[in-house]
XYZ file of N, CA and C in Angstrom:
747
model
N 36.264 -25.494 -38.406
C 35.325 -24.386 -38.541
C 35.077 -23.794 -37.174
N 34.611 -22.560 -37.194
C 34.343 -21.863 -35.941
C 32.865 -21.492 -35.849
N 32.321 -21.435 -34.670
C 30.945 -21.008 -34.457
C 30.808 -20.289 -33.126
N 29.686 -19.610 -32.949
C 29.459 -18.840 -31.738
C 28.163 -19.316 -31.080
N 28.184 -19.447 -29.802
C 27.010 -19.855 -29.023
C 26.768 -18.805 -27.946
N 25.542 -18.332 -27.869
C 25.184 -17.346 -26.844
C 24.760 -18.056 -25.572
N 25.402 -17.721 -24.488
C 25.034 -18.334 -23.210
C 23.725 -17.753 -22.693
N 23.115 -18.458 -21.792
C 21.836 -18.011 -21.235
C 22.023 -16.785 -20.348
N 21.058 -15.888 -20.398
C 21.090 -14.699 -19.535
C 20.808 -15.091 -18.094
N 21.277 -14.268 -17.175
C 20.903 -14.451 -15.779
C 19.438 -14.074 -15.584
N 18.766 -14.652 -14.593
C 17.356 -14.305 -14.355
C 17.211 -12.954 -13.668
N 16.042 -12.353 -13.837
C 15.735 -11.164 -13.049
C 15.536 -11.587 -11.602
N 15.613 -10.635 -10.681
C 15.411 -10.929 -9.260
C 14.401 -9.944 -8.671
N 13.957 -10.230 -7.448
C 13.047 -9.343 -6.705
C 11.770 -9.030 -7.486
N 11.240 -10.026 -8.152
C 9.984 -9.837 -8.886
C 8.844 -9.625 -7.898
N 8.113 -8.514 -8.043
C 7.023 -8.168 -7.133
C 5.815 -7.680 -7.922
N 4.652 -7.802 -7.310
C 3.426 -7.276 -7.921
C 2.733 -6.334 -6.950
N 2.141 -5.263 -7.489
C 1.393 -4.295 -6.691
C 0.051 -4.044 -7.368
N -1.078 -4.378 -6.705
C -2.380 -4.057 -7.307
C -2.610 -2.551 -7.297
N -2.940 -1.995 -8.456
C -3.201 -0.564 -8.560
C -4.687 -0.257 -8.492
N -5.505 -1.185 -8.954
C -6.966 -1.002 -8.958
C -7.582 -2.358 -9.207
N -8.883 -2.366 -9.479
C -9.551 -3.612 -9.813
C -9.216 -4.109 -11.192
N -8.455 -3.351 -11.968
C -8.165 -3.766 -13.342
C -6.696 -3.621 -13.720
N -5.830 -3.265 -12.785
C -4.425 -3.073 -13.125
C -3.502 -3.658 -12.056
N -2.408 -4.244 -12.544
C -1.349 -4.754 -11.676
C -0.023 -4.204 -12.182
N 0.812 -3.764 -11.264
C 2.149 -3.281 -11.615
C 3.171 -4.329 -11.201
N 3.980 -4.770 -12.181
C 5.065 -5.701 -11.921
C 6.381 -4.944 -11.890
N 7.214 -5.258 -10.919
C 8.546 -4.644 -10.831
C 9.578 -5.739 -10.601
N 10.816 -5.482 -11.018
C 11.893 -6.450 -10.840
C 13.236 -5.732 -10.849
N 14.256 -6.461 -10.425
C 15.627 -5.974 -10.489
C 16.311 -6.573 -11.711
N 17.005 -5.740 -12.479
C 17.650 -6.199 -13.705
C 18.678 -7.289 -13.398
N 18.824 -8.248 -14.312
C 19.845 -9.279 -14.109
C 21.244 -8.733 -14.386
N 22.207 -9.383 -13.811
C 23.592 -9.028 -14.119
C 23.981 -9.648 -15.459
N 25.011 -9.127 -16.066
C 25.457 -9.669 -17.340
C 24.765 -9.014 -18.517
N 25.026 -9.570 -19.708
C 24.512 -8.997 -20.951
C 23.171 -9.611 -21.323
N 22.209 -8.770 -21.676
C 20.935 -9.227 -22.223
C 20.338 -8.084 -23.041
N 19.399 -8.413 -23.915
C 18.874 -7.410 -24.845
C 17.450 -6.971 -24.551
N 16.746 -7.664 -23.693
C 15.377 -7.256 -23.414
C 14.707 -8.159 -22.404
N 13.427 -7.906 -22.212
C 12.629 -8.630 -21.222
C 11.404 -9.213 -21.909
N 11.078 -10.452 -21.578
C 9.817 -11.037 -21.990
C 8.985 -11.334 -20.745
N 7.695 -11.030 -20.819
C 6.774 -11.326 -19.722
C 5.753 -12.334 -20.201
N 5.488 -13.339 -19.364
C 4.503 -14.354 -19.669
C 3.481 -14.393 -18.534
N 2.283 -14.831 -18.865
C 1.238 -14.919 -17.848
C 0.428 -16.192 -18.051
N -0.180 -16.626 -16.991
C -1.197 -17.671 -17.076
C -2.109 -17.547 -15.877
N -3.377 -17.882 -16.049
C -4.299 -17.935 -14.923
C -3.857 -19.069 -14.012
N -4.048 -18.900 -12.741
C -3.540 -19.857 -11.754
C -3.834 -21.312 -12.091
N -5.019 -21.568 -12.622
C -5.433 -22.947 -12.860
C -5.027 -23.468 -14.228
N -4.459 -22.609 -15.080
C -4.083 -23.028 -16.430
C -2.763 -23.784 -16.421
N -2.514 -24.541 -17.515
C -1.294 -25.329 -17.619
C -0.176 -24.576 -18.315
N -0.516 -23.773 -19.323
C 0.498 -23.157 -20.164
C 0.512 -21.640 -20.043
N 1.679 -21.067 -20.252
C 1.846 -19.627 -20.267
C 1.562 -19.078 -21.664
N 1.122 -17.825 -21.711
C 1.056 -17.077 -22.974
C 1.888 -15.815 -22.797
N 2.443 -15.341 -23.919
C 3.285 -14.153 -23.826
C 2.430 -12.923 -23.574
N 2.810 -12.165 -22.581
C 2.105 -10.934 -22.241
C 2.712 -9.733 -22.951
N 4.029 -9.624 -22.917
C 4.673 -8.453 -23.505
C 6.158 -8.725 -23.725
N 6.702 -8.223 -24.841
C 8.136 -8.193 -25.060
C 8.603 -6.750 -24.957
N 9.569 -6.504 -24.091
C 10.098 -5.160 -23.882
C 11.512 -5.121 -24.466
N 11.679 -4.409 -25.558
C 12.956 -4.365 -26.263
C 13.897 -3.370 -25.597
N 14.205 -3.626 -24.344
C 15.073 -2.727 -23.600
C 15.756 -3.510 -22.490
N 17.018 -3.217 -22.252
C 17.716 -3.865 -21.137
C 17.820 -2.957 -19.923
N 16.957 -1.912 -19.898
C 16.937 -1.004 -18.745
C 15.596 -1.022 -18.010
N 14.575 -1.667 -18.583
C 13.244 -1.664 -17.969
C 13.217 -2.489 -16.695
N 12.522 -1.959 -15.705
C 12.387 -2.677 -14.425
C 10.939 -2.706 -13.935
N 9.982 -2.346 -14.782
C 8.584 -2.396 -14.361
C 7.660 -2.460 -15.568
N 6.445 -2.948 -15.314
C 5.424 -3.003 -16.362
C 4.062 -2.989 -15.683
N 3.144 -2.164 -16.190
C 1.773 -2.101 -15.671
C 0.842 -2.723 -16.689
N 0.083 -3.697 -16.227
C -0.812 -4.437 -17.117
C -2.265 -4.198 -16.726
N -3.106 -3.927 -17.735
C -4.549 -3.802 -17.539
C -5.196 -5.150 -17.803
N -5.851 -5.700 -16.813
C -6.402 -7.047 -16.901
C -7.670 -7.077 -17.745
N -7.906 -8.213 -18.361
C -9.153 -8.415 -19.089
C -10.159 -9.195 -18.255
N -9.698 -9.926 -17.276
C -10.559 -10.726 -16.409
C -10.339 -10.255 -14.981
N -11.190 -9.373 -14.505
C -10.994 -8.739 -13.209
C -10.958 -9.789 -12.098
N -9.984 -9.610 -11.238
C -9.854 -10.380 -10.015
C -9.438 -11.829 -10.207
N -8.982 -12.224 -11.391
C -8.388 -13.549 -11.502
C -7.004 -13.531 -10.861
N -6.599 -14.664 -10.368
C -5.246 -14.791 -9.843
C -4.348 -15.207 -10.997
N -3.300 -14.450 -11.230
C -2.391 -14.733 -12.335
C -1.015 -15.097 -11.808
N -0.330 -15.958 -12.553
C 1.074 -16.254 -12.288
C 1.882 -15.593 -13.387
N 2.948 -14.883 -13.021
C 3.767 -14.161 -13.988
C 5.170 -14.730 -14.019
N 5.710 -14.851 -15.222
C 7.132 -15.122 -15.399
C 7.745 -13.913 -16.077
N 8.799 -13.385 -15.521
C 9.556 -12.322 -16.166
C 10.904 -12.913 -16.536
N 11.231 -12.892 -17.819
C 12.398 -13.575 -18.317
C 13.316 -12.597 -19.039
N 14.585 -12.585 -18.701
C 15.570 -11.804 -19.443
C 16.000 -12.600 -20.667
N 16.062 -11.943 -21.821
C 16.289 -12.633 -23.079
C 17.512 -12.055 -23.772
N 18.361 -12.920 -24.307
C 19.530 -12.472 -25.048
C 19.175 -12.145 -26.495
N 18.426 -13.044 -27.147
C 17.981 -12.800 -28.518
C 16.519 -13.229 -28.600
N 15.662 -12.335 -29.060
C 14.228 -12.634 -29.051
C 13.882 -13.784 -29.980
N 14.647 -13.967 -31.047
C 14.318 -15.001 -32.020
C 14.771 -16.381 -31.585
N 15.524 -16.452 -30.516
C 16.090 -17.726 -30.084
C 15.652 -18.023 -28.657
N 14.591 -18.796 -28.528
C 14.059 -19.063 -27.190
C 15.002 -19.902 -26.353
N 15.979 -20.545 -26.992
C 16.930 -21.333 -26.223
C 17.870 -20.460 -25.403
N 17.880 -19.174 -25.705
C 18.795 -18.288 -24.993
C 18.094 -17.484 -23.899
N 16.893 -17.891 -23.528
C 16.214 -17.212 -22.425
C 16.832 -17.628 -21.102
N 16.611 -16.778 -20.109
C 17.132 -17.091 -18.778
C 16.219 -18.076 -18.079
N 16.619 -18.471 -16.915
C 15.735 -19.266 -16.076
C 14.532 -18.419 -15.659
N 13.417 -19.083 -15.375
C 12.198 -18.350 -15.050
C 12.274 -17.706 -13.673
N 11.652 -16.550 -13.550
C 11.416 -15.923 -12.260
C 9.909 -15.692 -12.176
N 9.217 -16.424 -11.321
C 7.758 -16.421 -11.323
C 7.191 -15.859 -10.033
N 5.971 -15.360 -10.134
C 5.269 -14.817 -8.967
C 3.774 -14.978 -9.196
N 3.027 -15.183 -8.126
C 1.563 -15.179 -8.199
C 1.053 -13.825 -7.750
N 0.163 -13.237 -8.542
C -0.316 -11.880 -8.251
C -1.809 -11.789 -8.465
N -2.424 -10.855 -7.765
C -3.857 -10.599 -7.918
C -4.094 -9.113 -8.092
N -5.101 -8.789 -8.882
C -5.537 -7.395 -8.932
C -6.323 -7.090 -7.667
N -6.508 -5.824 -7.384
C -7.361 -5.444 -6.263
C -8.783 -5.281 -6.776
N -9.686 -4.922 -5.899
C -11.053 -4.615 -6.312
C -11.348 -3.181 -5.913
N -12.021 -2.454 -6.764
C -12.279 -1.045 -6.497
C -13.424 -0.882 -5.502
N -13.351 0.103 -4.607
C -14.447 0.369 -3.675
C -15.519 1.231 -4.329
N -16.659 1.345 -3.674
C -17.647 2.336 -4.095
C -17.080 3.721 -3.793
N -17.610 4.726 -4.438
C -17.197 6.107 -4.197
C -18.405 6.946 -3.793
N -18.126 8.157 -3.353
C -19.188 9.099 -2.946
C -20.110 8.497 -1.886
N -19.526 7.741 -0.962
C -20.301 7.125 0.107
C -20.662 8.200 1.130
N -21.963 8.426 1.343
C -22.388 9.524 2.210
C -23.764 9.250 2.797
N -24.120 10.055 3.807
C -25.441 9.986 4.431
C -26.384 10.920 3.690
N -27.518 10.384 3.251
C -28.513 11.173 2.532
C -29.555 11.777 3.466
N -29.949 11.020 4.490
C -30.948 11.522 5.437
C -30.902 10.695 6.714
N -31.420 11.262 7.786
C -31.496 10.562 9.065
C -32.833 10.836 9.731
N -33.302 9.885 10.498
C -34.426 10.072 11.412
C -33.965 9.534 12.762
N -34.865 9.483 13.736
C -34.461 8.966 15.042
C -34.256 7.451 15.023
N -34.803 6.770 14.001
C -34.665 5.320 13.937
C -34.075 4.800 12.629
N -33.570 5.691 11.774
C -33.040 5.219 10.495
C -31.952 6.150 9.967
N -31.078 5.580 9.134
C -30.052 6.327 8.418
C -30.074 5.845 6.966
N -30.149 6.769 6.032
C -30.095 6.422 4.609
C -28.742 6.827 4.046
N -28.046 5.855 3.417
C -26.750 6.123 2.798
C -26.872 5.943 1.284
N -26.005 6.629 0.555
C -25.968 6.507 -0.899
C -24.526 6.437 -1.369
N -24.320 5.991 -2.609
C -22.963 5.797 -3.115
C -22.988 5.670 -4.636
N -21.789 5.656 -5.234
C -21.609 5.384 -6.652
C -20.864 4.067 -6.785
N -21.409 3.144 -7.558
C -20.780 1.837 -7.707
C -19.526 1.920 -8.573
N -18.538 1.029 -8.327
C -17.311 1.052 -9.126
C -17.573 0.614 -10.563
N -16.743 1.102 -11.485
C -16.886 0.741 -12.890
C -16.340 -0.654 -13.164
N -15.380 -1.112 -12.347
C -14.810 -2.435 -12.545
C -15.714 -3.510 -11.942
N -15.484 -4.751 -12.361
C -16.393 -5.838 -12.017
C -16.347 -6.198 -10.538
N -17.503 -6.588 -10.006
C -17.618 -7.086 -8.634
C -18.864 -7.952 -8.568
N -18.959 -8.798 -7.548
C -20.061 -9.754 -7.450
C -21.196 -9.273 -6.557
N -20.846 -8.734 -5.390
C -21.871 -8.371 -4.418
C -21.489 -7.115 -3.652
N -22.526 -6.493 -3.053
C -22.344 -5.392 -2.123
C -22.799 -5.862 -0.745
N -21.974 -5.623 0.260
C -22.286 -6.063 1.618
C -22.283 -4.847 2.533
N -23.416 -4.586 3.177
C -23.570 -3.440 4.068
C -23.577 -3.923 5.515
N -22.795 -3.272 6.355
C -22.799 -3.609 7.778
C -22.814 -2.334 8.599
N -23.366 -2.409 9.800
C -23.401 -1.254 10.685
C -23.256 -1.707 12.131
N -22.564 -0.876 12.898
C -22.284 -1.209 14.289
C -22.623 -0.025 15.173
N -23.490 -0.235 16.149
C -23.763 0.789 17.143
C -22.590 0.874 18.097
N -22.224 2.085 18.494
C -21.096 2.271 19.411
C -21.268 1.377 20.636
N -20.291 0.498 20.870
C -20.349 -0.414 22.004
C -21.251 -1.604 21.797
N -21.800 -1.773 20.584
C -22.749 -2.845 20.326
C -22.233 -3.871 19.333
N -23.137 -4.714 18.857
C -22.789 -5.761 17.905
C -22.952 -5.255 16.470
N -22.384 -5.999 15.526
C -22.429 -5.631 14.116
C -23.519 -6.414 13.391
N -24.318 -5.704 12.621
C -25.333 -6.317 11.768
C -24.858 -6.237 10.322
N -24.987 -7.332 9.575
C -24.484 -7.405 8.206
C -25.581 -7.872 7.260
N -25.629 -7.252 6.074
C -26.632 -7.609 5.065
C -25.987 -7.603 3.683
N -26.169 -8.699 2.944
C -25.790 -8.727 1.536
C -26.937 -8.118 0.742
N -26.678 -7.016 0.036
C -27.750 -6.298 -0.637
C -28.352 -7.127 -1.768
N -29.635 -6.951 -1.977
C -30.389 -7.785 -2.917
C -29.954 -7.601 -4.362
N -29.362 -6.443 -4.677
C -28.906 -6.177 -6.045
C -27.578 -5.428 -5.996
N -26.632 -5.833 -6.842
C -25.341 -5.154 -6.849
C -25.387 -3.837 -7.604
N -26.569 -3.500 -8.171
C -26.713 -2.215 -8.862
C -27.359 -1.153 -7.974
N -27.697 -1.502 -6.727
C -28.265 -0.514 -5.805
C -27.278 0.629 -5.568
N -27.812 1.829 -5.383
C -26.961 2.986 -5.090
C -27.407 3.717 -3.822
N -28.355 3.156 -3.096
C -28.756 3.732 -1.812
C -29.433 2.660 -0.967
N -29.434 2.884 0.347
C -30.041 1.920 1.254
C -30.415 2.617 2.550
N -31.616 2.331 3.044
C -32.068 2.848 4.334
C -31.911 1.766 5.393
N -31.174 2.081 6.436
C -30.981 1.164 7.563
C -32.010 1.533 8.626
N -32.875 0.608 8.978
C -33.993 0.886 9.877
C -33.814 0.214 11.234
N -34.774 0.477 12.111
C -34.822 -0.126 13.459
C -33.587 0.219 14.280
N -33.105 1.451 14.151
C -31.954 1.906 14.914
C -32.404 2.595 16.198
N -31.465 2.817 17.093
C -31.759 3.493 18.349
C -31.621 5.001 18.183
N -32.508 5.742 18.798
C -32.484 7.200 18.688
C -31.258 7.782 19.371
N -30.705 8.841 18.755
C -29.598 9.559 19.359
C -28.339 8.742 19.554
N -28.100 7.769 18.670
C -26.961 6.867 18.840
C -25.993 6.985 17.666
N -24.726 6.694 17.946
C -23.687 6.741 16.929
C -23.533 5.376 16.269
N -23.438 5.372 14.930
C -23.266 4.132 14.179
C -22.091 4.256 13.222
N -21.300 3.184 13.141
C -20.289 3.058 12.089
C -20.896 2.206 10.980
N -20.912 2.747 9.776
C -21.542 2.070 8.643
C -20.469 1.755 7.608
N -20.428 0.507 7.154
C -19.413 0.069 6.197
C -20.086 -0.559 4.985
N -19.594 -0.213 3.787
C -20.089 -0.821 2.555
C -18.908 -1.494 1.863
N -19.073 -2.762 1.543
C -17.989 -3.580 1.019
C -18.342 -4.092 -0.378
N -17.414 -3.913 -1.323
C -17.536 -4.586 -2.614
C -16.771 -5.899 -2.529
N -17.330 -6.949 -3.124
C -16.726 -8.279 -2.992
C -16.774 -8.999 -4.328
N -15.711 -9.720 -4.636
C -15.671 -10.581 -5.810
C -14.975 -11.873 -5.414
N -15.410 -12.990 -5.994
C -14.813 -14.287 -5.709
C -14.340 -14.911 -7.015
N -13.059 -15.240 -7.089
C -12.475 -15.901 -8.246
C -11.572 -17.021 -7.763
N -11.687 -18.165 -8.415
C -10.834 -19.308 -8.080
C -10.882 -19.630 -6.586
N -12.111 -19.581 -6.034
C -12.362 -19.895 -4.621
C -11.706 -18.915 -3.661
N -11.261 -17.767 -4.168
C -10.628 -16.757 -3.325
C -11.498 -15.496 -3.323
N -11.826 -14.978 -2.135
C -12.650 -13.775 -2.016
C -11.768 -12.547 -1.878
N -12.142 -11.474 -2.579
C -11.431 -10.200 -2.498
C -12.450 -9.130 -2.137
N -12.075 -8.224 -1.233
C -13.011 -7.197 -0.791
C -12.319 -5.842 -0.709
N -13.158 -4.799 -0.736
C -12.690 -3.431 -0.536
C -13.780 -2.676 0.218
N -13.394 -1.922 1.263
C -14.360 -1.299 2.153
C -14.286 0.227 2.116
N -15.434 0.846 2.363
C -15.499 2.263 2.718
C -16.406 2.361 3.932
N -16.214 3.380 4.768
C -17.021 3.481 5.980
C -17.226 4.933 6.377
N -18.210 5.156 7.240
C -18.483 6.477 7.795
C -19.159 6.311 9.145
N -19.202 7.386 9.921
C -19.881 7.410 11.217
C -21.020 8.427 11.184
N -22.147 8.062 11.792
C -23.307 8.949 11.778
C -24.175 8.710 13.008
N -24.713 9.814 13.561
C -25.691 9.740 14.650
C -27.101 9.719 14.080
N -27.987 8.953 14.727
C -29.414 9.099 14.464
C -29.922 10.325 15.225
N -31.074 10.818 14.817
C -31.674 11.951 15.530
C -32.188 11.479 16.893
N -32.123 12.337 17.904
C -32.640 11.939 19.226
C -34.163 12.045 19.268
N -34.744 11.482 20.310
C -36.173 11.670 20.556
C -36.453 13.121 20.944
N -37.687 13.528 20.777
C -38.081 14.893 21.130
C -38.220 15.040 22.648
N -38.033 16.249 23.120
C -38.297 16.517 24.532
C -39.800 16.422 24.787
N -40.163 16.188 26.027
C -41.580 16.095 26.406
C -41.853 17.006 27.603
N -43.127 17.134 27.910
C -43.576 17.900 29.082
C -43.047 19.337 29.084
N -43.105 20.002 27.933
C -42.657 21.391 27.871
C -43.682 22.298 28.566
N -43.189 23.156 29.438
C -44.044 24.125 30.133
C -43.388 25.505 30.060
N -44.195 26.496 29.754
C -43.716 27.882 29.703
C -44.591 28.712 30.654
N -43.957 29.379 31.606
C -44.688 30.187 32.590
C -43.997 31.532 32.759
N -44.773 32.523 33.139
C -44.187 33.824 33.470
C -43.347 33.710 34.727
N -42.217 34.368 34.707
C -41.374 34.381 35.885
C -42.080 35.136 37.008
N -42.073 34.546 38.187
C -42.818 35.155 39.299
C -42.212 36.484 39.747
N -40.920 36.675 39.587
C -40.275 37.919 39.994
C -40.365 38.981 38.908
N -40.150 38.568 37.655
C -40.207 39.506 36.524
C -41.233 39.016 35.503
N -42.491 39.098 35.853
C -43.526 38.508 34.986
C -43.654 39.178 33.632
N -43.219 40.416 33.496
C -43.377 41.127 32.233
C -42.144 41.040 31.314
N -41.067 40.433 31.828
C -39.854 40.410 31.002
C -39.155 39.051 30.958
N -39.567 38.098 31.755
C -38.911 36.794 31.747
C -39.918 35.664 31.740
N -39.505 34.566 31.105
C -40.311 33.350 31.072
C -39.511 32.197 31.680
N -40.184 31.330 32.394
C -39.575 30.114 32.913
C -39.997 28.941 32.032
N -39.022 28.188 31.545
C -39.283 27.055 30.652
C -38.761 25.789 31.309
N -39.546 24.725 31.278
C -39.122 23.436 31.816
C -39.523 22.332 30.837
N -38.851 21.192 30.932
C -39.108 20.086 30.002
C -38.503 18.812 30.562
N -38.851 17.708 29.933
C -38.220 16.419 30.222
C -37.338 16.051 29.028
N -36.047 15.908 29.294
C -35.089 15.631 28.229
C -35.024 14.129 27.965
N -34.957 13.709 26.694
C -34.781 12.279 26.403
C -33.437 11.788 26.946
N -33.411 10.553 27.384
C -32.242 10.016 28.085
C -30.992 9.990 27.208
N -31.142 9.848 25.889
C -29.969 9.734 25.024
C -29.378 11.085 24.638
N -30.084 12.179 24.952
C -29.626 13.503 24.546
C -28.639 14.086 25.550
N -27.612 14.768 25.034
C -26.651 15.431 25.916
C -27.097 16.840 26.281
N -28.101 17.345 25.606
C -28.603 18.684 25.871
C -29.733 19.018 24.928
N -30.271 20.203 25.065
C -31.348 20.641 24.174
C -31.032 22.052 23.669
N -31.555 22.373 22.506
C -31.443 23.715 21.943
C -32.786 24.416 22.084
N -32.773 25.597 22.622
C -34.001 26.380 22.806
C -33.967 27.559 21.837
N -34.962 27.641 20.979
C -35.072 28.749 20.042
C -36.286 29.595 20.421
N -36.183 30.889 20.231
C -37.315 31.764 20.558
C -37.484 32.811 19.469
N -38.718 33.213 19.304
C -39.051 34.181 18.266
C -40.196 35.056 18.732
N -40.198 36.298 18.279
C -41.312 37.203 18.602
C -42.535 36.895 17.768
N -42.360 36.124 16.707
C -43.484 35.724 15.867
C -43.806 34.264 16.082
N -44.485 33.663 15.118
C -44.881 32.260 15.223
C -44.006 31.339 14.371
N -43.089 31.922 13.581
C -42.251 31.134 12.673
C -40.862 30.967 13.287
N -40.586 29.759 13.837
C -39.301 29.525 14.477
C -38.154 29.397 13.484
N -38.485 29.238 12.182
C -37.408 29.226 11.190
C -36.772 30.610 11.070
N -37.474 31.615 11.611
C -36.958 32.977 11.638
C -36.734 33.407 13.080
N -36.138 32.479 13.858
C -35.946 32.713 15.286
C -35.049 33.924 15.539
N -35.392 34.641 16.603
C -34.603 35.812 16.994
C -33.336 35.406 17.754
N -33.284 34.181 18.274
C -32.116 33.743 19.024
C -32.294 32.323 19.488
N -31.292 31.811 20.208
C -31.346 30.444 20.698
C -30.271 30.187 21.722
N -30.447 29.132 22.490
C -29.483 28.740 23.518
C -29.364 27.230 23.540
N -28.164 26.742 23.899
C -27.944 25.302 24.103
C -27.837 25.052 25.597
N -28.656 24.160 26.097
C -28.698 23.855 27.527
C -28.282 22.400 27.703
N -27.297 22.135 28.565
C -26.758 20.793 28.692
C -27.417 19.965 29.789
N -28.193 20.586 30.653
C -28.779 19.802 31.742
C -30.154 19.260 31.361
């Protein structure tokens, strides 16, 4: 009597993972040589013992698959297997495995809402995907970094106080999640100056040479300021100033 036996397919090669967001991972591979009828993908969480089937792709031309995760930020191990006949698991190829992680989404619309000489208020929109904590840090130009884990991960604004007047700060907001003892983070940042201190000792006097057409103005400039803006108006409302000058000394 005669019979036919199907040999095992060659394995796929160059299996790679690319995190697309906090909820999606893209798997790519190079097709195996030889004859095969499709691809099977298996997954398991890093700490699990057994694989479960993720997807059967009834095509011998596919080289990628994008998966939407149900458990954000878990570390997964993937096997991509070339299969000769789906009904006969004995004809699967050798395993090609990889460990992959999803990314975590950052906050969006991160911006400065208001400033004073000693504070900066920032606001943002939290990501829709899961995360554990929000961590805010700020660094004065040439100075040290201060870091704070925010009291609630649902906060959408924060005022940073006790800052120096007229100084530049780099502000960073980090989303963080921890799974399987592994921390994952995503950052956004911006730069902002605090308002400077006000000038002091302002004096306005008639010019001794042209007393009817010129005024002499003097002041003490705050040390952190690079200059001052002088506005003048024929009325009492400076919001309707007739003109202005920037003085650097």
